[in-house]
Short mmCIF file of C-alpha atoms and ligand atoms in Angstrom, two decimals:
data_model
loop_
_atom_site.label_atom_id
_atom_site.label_comp_id
_atom_site.label_asym_id
_atom_site.label_seq_id
_atom_site.Cartn_x
_atom_site.Cartn_y
_atom_site.Cartn_z
CA GLU Y 681 119.21 101.07 144.58
CA GLU Y 682 120.10 100.00 148.10
CA ALA Y 683 118.54 96.59 147.57
CA ALA Y 684 120.34 96.17 144.25
CA ALA Y 685 123.65 97.03 145.91
CA ALA Y 686 122.88 94.58 148.68
CA GLY Y 687 122.07 91.95 146.05
CA ALA Y 688 125.44 92.43 144.39
CA PHE Y 689 127.09 92.27 147.78
CA TRP Y 690 125.43 88.99 148.66
CA ARG Y 691 126.19 87.44 145.31
CA HIS Y 692 129.89 88.10 145.90
CA ALA Y 693 129.71 87.04 149.50
CA HIS Y 694 132.40 84.38 149.09
CA VAL Y 695 135.01 87.09 149.61
CA ASP Y 696 133.65 87.86 153.04
CA ALA Y 697 133.41 85.28 155.82
CA GLU Y 698 130.85 87.23 157.78
CA ALA Y 699 128.64 87.60 154.72
CA LEU Y 700 128.97 83.87 154.05
CA GLU Y 701 127.88 83.16 157.60
CA ARG Y 702 124.82 85.41 157.27
CA ARG Y 703 123.99 83.85 153.93
CA LEU Y 704 124.01 80.34 155.36
CA VAL Y 705 121.86 81.45 158.28
CA LEU Y 706 119.39 83.08 155.90
CA MET Y 707 119.12 79.97 153.71
CA GLY Y 708 118.72 77.78 156.79
CA GLU Y 709 115.72 79.96 157.62
CA LEU Y 710 114.09 79.85 154.19
CA ASP Y 711 112.21 76.54 154.53
CA GLN Y 712 110.92 77.60 157.93
CA ALA Y 713 110.00 81.01 156.50
CA ILE Y 714 107.85 79.32 153.86
CA ALA Y 715 106.19 77.18 156.54
CA ASP Y 716 105.63 80.21 158.80
CA GLY Y 717 104.04 82.34 156.09
CA GLU Y 718 106.85 84.92 155.94
CA ILE Y 719 107.10 84.55 152.16
CA GLU Y 720 104.58 86.90 150.56
CA VAL Y 721 103.54 87.37 146.97
CA HIS Y 722 102.86 90.92 145.80
CA TYR Y 723 101.24 91.81 142.50
CA GLN Y 724 102.09 94.53 140.01
CA PRO Y 725 99.47 95.41 137.36
CA LYS Y 726 100.14 95.14 133.63
CA LEU Y 727 97.88 97.59 131.81
CA ALA Y 728 96.57 96.87 128.29
CA LEU Y 729 96.83 100.16 126.36
CA ALA Y 730 94.12 99.30 123.80
CA THR Y 731 91.45 98.91 126.49
CA ASP Y 732 92.99 100.80 129.44
CA ARG Y 733 92.24 97.73 131.59
CA VAL Y 734 94.45 95.73 133.91
CA ALA Y 735 95.03 92.57 131.89
CA SER Y 736 97.34 90.76 134.27
CA ALA Y 737 99.46 90.89 137.40
CA GLU Y 738 103.10 89.96 137.81
CA ALA Y 739 103.67 87.95 140.97
CA LEU Y 740 106.76 89.27 142.80
CA VAL Y 741 108.00 87.46 145.89
CA ARG Y 742 108.97 89.20 149.16
CA TRP Y 743 110.27 87.86 152.45
CA ARG Y 744 108.75 89.57 155.47
CA HIS Y 745 111.52 88.62 157.88
CA PRO Y 746 110.71 89.00 161.59
CA THR Y 747 113.99 90.75 162.45
CA ARG Y 748 115.55 91.82 159.16
CA GLY Y 749 112.41 93.48 157.79
CA MET Y 750 111.18 93.15 154.22
CA ILE Y 751 113.81 91.36 152.12
CA ARG Y 752 113.64 91.99 148.39
CA PRO Y 753 113.93 89.12 145.90
CA ASP Y 754 117.21 90.34 144.36
CA LEU Y 755 118.75 89.49 147.71
CA PHE Y 756 117.43 85.98 148.37
CA ILE Y 757 116.48 84.52 144.94
CA PRO Y 758 120.16 84.06 143.90
CA LEU Y 759 120.87 82.44 147.28
CA ALA Y 760 117.86 80.14 146.96
CA GLU Y 761 119.12 79.16 143.50
CA GLN Y 762 122.60 78.34 144.83
CA ALA Y 763 121.21 76.46 147.82
CA ASP Y 764 118.85 74.35 145.66
CA ARG Y 765 115.75 75.82 147.31
CA ILE Y 766 114.43 77.76 144.34
CA GLY Y 767 112.08 74.92 143.31
CA ALA Y 768 110.29 74.86 146.66
CA LEU Y 769 110.16 78.66 146.75
CA THR Y 770 108.77 78.94 143.21
CA LEU Y 771 106.13 76.27 143.82
CA HIS Y 772 105.08 78.20 146.92
CA VAL Y 773 104.76 81.42 144.87
CA LEU Y 774 102.91 79.61 142.07
CA ALA Y 775 100.43 77.96 144.46
CA ARG Y 776 99.78 81.31 146.21
CA ALA Y 777 99.32 83.09 142.87
CA VAL Y 778 96.95 80.40 141.57
CA ALA Y 779 94.86 80.64 144.77
CA ASP Y 780 94.71 84.45 144.53
CA LEU Y 781 93.86 84.26 140.83
CA ALA Y 782 91.04 81.80 141.54
CA ASP Y 783 89.69 84.28 144.11
CA TRP Y 784 89.81 87.23 141.67
CA ARG Y 785 88.11 85.16 138.98
CA ALA Y 786 85.37 84.15 141.43
CA ARG Y 787 84.78 87.90 141.95
CA GLY Y 788 84.35 88.31 138.20
CA HIS Y 789 87.77 89.68 137.22
CA ASP Y 790 89.14 87.99 134.12
CA VAL Y 791 92.85 88.66 134.60
CA SER Y 792 96.02 86.61 134.14
CA VAL Y 793 98.93 86.08 136.51
CA ALA Y 794 102.60 86.04 135.53
CA ILE Y 795 105.19 84.00 137.47
CA ASN Y 796 108.97 84.40 137.21
CA LEU Y 797 110.75 81.11 136.52
CA SER Y 798 114.46 80.82 137.28
CA ALA Y 799 116.71 79.53 134.55
CA MET Y 800 117.70 76.37 136.34
CA LEU Y 801 114.12 75.27 137.04
CA ILE Y 802 112.79 75.09 133.53
CA ALA Y 803 114.26 71.73 132.64
CA GLU Y 804 114.06 70.30 136.18
CA PRO Y 805 111.83 67.16 136.06
CA ALA Y 806 110.60 67.29 139.67
CA PHE Y 807 109.65 70.93 139.26
CA SER Y 808 107.75 70.47 136.01
CA ALA Y 809 105.92 67.44 137.41
CA ALA Y 810 104.72 69.57 140.32
CA VAL Y 811 103.71 72.38 137.95
CA ASP Y 812 101.77 69.88 135.81
CA THR Y 813 99.86 68.69 138.87
CA LEU Y 814 98.85 72.28 139.62
CA LEU Y 815 97.95 73.03 135.98
CA ASP Y 816 95.82 69.87 135.83
CA SER Y 817 94.08 70.61 139.16
CA GLY Y 818 91.47 72.78 137.48
CA ALA Y 819 91.96 75.59 140.03
CA VAL Y 820 92.41 78.13 137.23
CA PRO Y 821 92.48 77.78 133.43
CA PRO Y 822 96.17 77.34 132.47
CA ASP Y 823 95.69 79.93 129.72
CA ARG Y 824 95.38 82.55 132.45
CA LEU Y 825 98.96 81.88 133.54
CA ILE Y 826 102.10 83.43 132.10
CA PHE Y 827 105.60 82.10 132.77
CA GLU Y 828 108.26 84.81 132.53
CA VAL Y 829 111.69 83.47 131.57
CA THR Y 830 114.92 85.29 130.79
CA GLU Y 831 117.19 84.72 127.83
CA SER Y 832 119.84 83.21 130.09
CA ALA Y 833 117.18 80.75 131.26
CA THR Y 834 117.73 78.64 128.20
CA LEU Y 835 121.50 78.91 127.81
CA ALA Y 836 122.57 75.76 129.68
CA ASP Y 837 120.55 73.27 127.63
CA PRO Y 838 118.59 75.19 125.00
CA GLU Y 839 116.88 72.21 123.41
CA ARG Y 840 115.65 70.78 126.67
CA ALA Y 841 114.47 74.16 127.90
CA ALA Y 842 112.63 74.80 124.63
CA ALA Y 843 110.97 71.36 124.82
CA GLN Y 844 109.81 71.98 128.38
CA LEU Y 845 108.45 75.41 127.48
CA ARG Y 846 106.59 73.89 124.52
CA HIS Y 847 105.07 71.39 126.96
CA PHE Y 848 103.75 74.21 129.20
CA ARG Y 849 102.65 76.17 126.13
CA ALA Y 850 100.69 73.13 124.88
CA LYS Y 851 98.77 73.17 128.17
CA GLY Y 852 97.81 76.77 127.45
CA VAL Y 853 100.37 78.68 129.56
CA ALA Y 854 101.72 81.81 127.87
CA ILE Y 855 105.50 82.16 127.77
CA SER Y 856 107.00 85.62 128.16
CA MET Y 857 110.60 86.61 127.43
CA ASP Y 858 111.62 88.80 130.37
CA ASP Y 859 114.32 91.50 130.47
CA TYR Y 860 114.51 91.45 126.67
CA GLY Y 861 117.58 93.19 125.31
CA THR Y 862 119.90 92.47 128.24
CA GLY Y 863 120.90 88.90 127.30
CA GLN Y 864 122.59 87.25 124.35
CA SER Y 865 121.53 85.60 121.10
CA THR Y 866 118.19 87.29 121.43
CA LEU Y 867 117.04 86.77 117.86
CA THR Y 868 117.75 83.05 118.04
CA TYR Y 869 115.65 82.77 121.18
CA ILE Y 870 112.77 84.68 119.67
CA ARG Y 871 112.80 82.27 116.76
CA GLU Y 872 113.25 79.02 118.70
CA LEU Y 873 111.10 79.48 121.82
CA PRO Y 874 107.29 79.15 121.94
CA LEU Y 875 106.80 82.76 123.04
CA SER Y 876 103.55 84.67 123.40
CA GLU Y 877 104.98 87.86 124.84
CA LEU Y 878 108.17 89.88 125.01
CA LYS Y 879 109.01 92.27 127.86
CA ILE Y 880 111.40 95.06 126.96
CA ASP Y 881 113.82 95.54 129.83
CA ARG Y 882 113.31 98.67 131.86
CA SER Y 883 116.85 99.87 131.13
CA PHE Y 884 115.69 100.61 127.56
CA VAL Y 885 112.23 101.85 128.53
CA GLN Y 886 112.83 104.08 131.53
CA HIS Y 887 114.40 107.03 129.70
CA ALA Y 888 113.09 106.36 126.20
CA HIS Y 889 111.18 109.68 126.19
CA LEU Y 890 114.45 111.52 126.91
CA ASN Y 891 116.92 109.46 124.90
CA PRO Y 892 116.38 109.11 121.11
CA ALA Y 893 118.59 106.01 120.87
CA ASP Y 894 116.54 104.22 123.55
CA ALA Y 895 113.33 105.33 121.82
CA LEU Y 896 114.55 103.89 118.53
CA MET Y 897 115.38 100.55 120.15
CA VAL Y 898 112.03 100.41 121.90
CA ARG Y 899 110.11 101.23 118.72
CA SER Y 900 112.00 98.77 116.55
CA THR Y 901 111.66 96.01 119.17
CA ILE Y 902 107.89 96.59 119.23
CA ASP Y 903 107.75 96.37 115.43
CA LEU Y 904 109.87 93.22 115.35
CA ALA Y 905 107.93 91.43 118.10
CA GLN Y 906 104.50 92.37 116.78
CA GLY Y 907 105.59 91.35 113.29
CA LEU Y 908 106.29 87.91 114.74
CA GLY Y 909 102.88 87.81 116.40
CA LEU Y 910 104.06 88.51 119.94
CA LYS Y 911 102.51 90.89 122.46
CA VAL Y 912 104.92 93.49 123.81
CA VAL Y 913 105.16 94.66 127.41
CA ALA Y 914 107.23 97.69 128.36
CA GLU Y 915 108.39 97.53 131.97
CA GLY Y 916 109.65 100.33 134.19
CA ILE Y 917 107.24 103.10 133.15
CA GLU Y 918 107.73 105.88 135.71
CA GLU Y 919 106.98 109.08 133.75
CA PRO Y 920 103.91 110.27 131.80
CA GLY Y 921 106.18 111.21 128.87
CA CYS Y 922 107.41 107.65 128.70
CA LEU Y 923 103.85 106.28 128.75
CA ALA Y 924 102.90 108.65 125.90
CA LEU Y 925 105.81 107.39 123.82
CA LEU Y 926 104.82 103.75 124.39
CA ARG Y 927 101.22 104.53 123.40
CA ASP Y 928 102.42 106.23 120.25
CA ALA Y 929 104.69 103.27 119.46
CA GLY Y 930 101.73 100.87 119.67
CA CYS Y 931 102.99 98.90 122.67
CA ASP Y 932 100.43 96.34 123.89
CA LEU Y 933 100.95 96.43 127.65
CA VAL Y 934 102.74 98.67 130.14
CA GLN Y 935 103.98 98.05 133.65
CA GLY Y 936 105.71 100.34 136.11
CA TYR Y 937 105.45 102.56 139.16
CA LEU Y 938 103.39 105.11 137.19
CA ILE Y 939 100.70 102.45 136.60
CA GLY Y 940 101.01 100.74 139.96
CA ARG Y 941 103.67 99.48 142.34
CA PRO Y 942 103.76 95.85 143.43
CA MET Y 943 101.02 95.49 146.11
CA VAL Y 944 99.47 92.89 148.37
CA ALA Y 945 96.62 90.80 146.92
CA ASP Y 946 93.89 92.77 148.73
CA ALA Y 947 95.19 96.05 147.31
CA PHE Y 948 95.40 94.54 143.83
CA VAL Y 949 91.79 93.35 143.93
CA ALA Y 950 90.76 96.81 145.19
CA THR Y 951 92.51 98.28 142.14
CA LEU Y 952 90.59 95.93 139.86
CA GLU Y 953 87.33 96.87 141.55
CA GLN Y 954 87.96 100.64 141.30
CA ARG Y 955 88.79 100.32 137.61
CA ALA Y 956 85.72 98.17 136.94
CA ALA Y 957 83.51 100.76 138.70
CA ALA Y 958 85.09 103.74 136.94
P1 C2E X 1161 111.77 91.37 137.15
O1 C2E X 1161 111.11 90.07 136.81
O2 C2E X 1161 112.40 92.12 136.04
O3 C2E X 1161 110.65 92.22 137.90
C1 C2E X 1161 110.52 93.61 137.77
C2 C2E X 1161 111.18 94.34 138.91
O4 C2E X 1161 111.15 95.73 138.63
C3 C2E X 1161 110.46 94.17 140.24
O5 C2E X 1161 111.42 94.23 141.28
C4 C2E X 1161 109.57 95.40 140.28
O6 C2E X 1161 109.18 95.78 141.60
C5 C2E X 1161 110.48 96.42 139.68
N1 C2E X 1161 109.73 97.52 139.05
C6 C2E X 1161 108.49 97.50 138.54
N2 C2E X 1161 108.15 98.68 138.03
C7 C2E X 1161 109.22 99.49 138.19
C8 C2E X 1161 109.48 100.86 137.85
O7 C2E X 1161 108.66 101.59 137.30
N3 C2E X 1161 110.72 101.34 138.15
C9 C2E X 1161 111.66 100.57 138.79
N4 C2E X 1161 112.83 101.14 139.07
N5 C2E X 1161 111.44 99.28 139.11
C10 C2E X 1161 110.24 98.75 138.81
P2 C2E X 1161 111.42 93.18 142.47
O8 C2E X 1161 110.02 92.88 142.89
O9 C2E X 1161 112.38 93.68 143.49
O10 C2E X 1161 111.98 91.88 141.79
C11 C2E X 1161 113.31 91.85 141.32
C12 C2E X 1161 113.58 90.62 140.52
O11 C2E X 1161 113.51 89.46 141.36
C13 C2E X 1161 112.57 90.37 139.41
O12 C2E X 1161 112.90 91.14 138.29
C14 C2E X 1161 112.74 88.88 139.18
O13 C2E X 1161 113.83 88.64 138.33
C15 C2E X 1161 113.09 88.38 140.57
N6 C2E X 1161 111.89 87.75 141.17
C16 C2E X 1161 110.86 88.33 141.81
N7 C2E X 1161 109.96 87.40 142.21
C17 C2E X 1161 110.43 86.21 141.79
C18 C2E X 1161 109.98 84.84 141.89
O14 C2E X 1161 108.90 84.54 142.43
N8 C2E X 1161 110.77 83.88 141.32
C19 C2E X 1161 111.93 84.19 140.70
N9 C2E X 1161 112.65 83.19 140.18
N10 C2E X 1161 112.39 85.44 140.57
C20 C2E X 1161 111.66 86.44 141.12
CA1 CA X 1162 109.59 89.38 135.45
CA1 CA X 1163 111.79 92.19 133.82
CA1 CA X 1164 114.79 92.50 135.79
#
């Protein structure tokens, strides 16, 4: 909650000279932070309900700042986007995630990794060229990568964004619609984009076991998406009652604090190993 409030504060920092100052200082530090290894990637498990196995991990970036402590992405991602540093940051996250995934695969764990792609990056030629180089490097099979995009991601230039996503999809990368239900024109996007997966936003999921209207929306979204051949992920599972509802509704994958919080790579691989041994 605190981090979300701070995120809102920073996004509206133009009203406050001191905040603007801090924001510029922070962005000035970002490139150096990448070079110094302060940017970490944590992983949150996505559990497949049919098999009860961890099918994938969502890569979530954190900034371990030497004086400000751990900075959450809601705070610095919007700044990195405004300051034109989101491409470098995302490539750093992607390279780290690919290296960690290669390590897990070498240990015999056949999982996938999901990366969050900012709206503005999808149709950015320099970014996609760098992604192609990584996909073609052979470090991991591209079909073990998932790109999570939001509905707003495609608003600026829908045709170009769709073409770029089809390009990644043709290389084997799965495309996931993130935060589903919070954007606009959702049915158009589902029809036009080369999606493999749909993630129902946690605002619909979190209280679905307590709120019949939320439950109805979750269930009908699962039916719609599966009818179109998409896998469905429910995010923000915190309560056993909520998990039971998602199981009953036939949801494919679940993600949330009840299953596992975002964790460092070593902790994630330990989770995989415990589950494999169990
Ligand atoms: P998101 O993609 O919707 O990621 C899910 C967020 O929900 C994560 O917050 C995660 O820690 C949190 N979460 C997971 N399970 C639960 C739960 O059960 N309850 C609650 N209350 N929260 C849960 P996080 O890590 O702070 O990331 C926030 C947002 O920052 C992400 O939202 C994503 O939009 C963005 N982000 C994170 N990493 C990256 C990145 O590498 N690139 C870009 N472009 N955006 C990123
Ligand atoms: Ca996401
Ligand atoms: Ca999400
Ligand atoms: Ca979100």
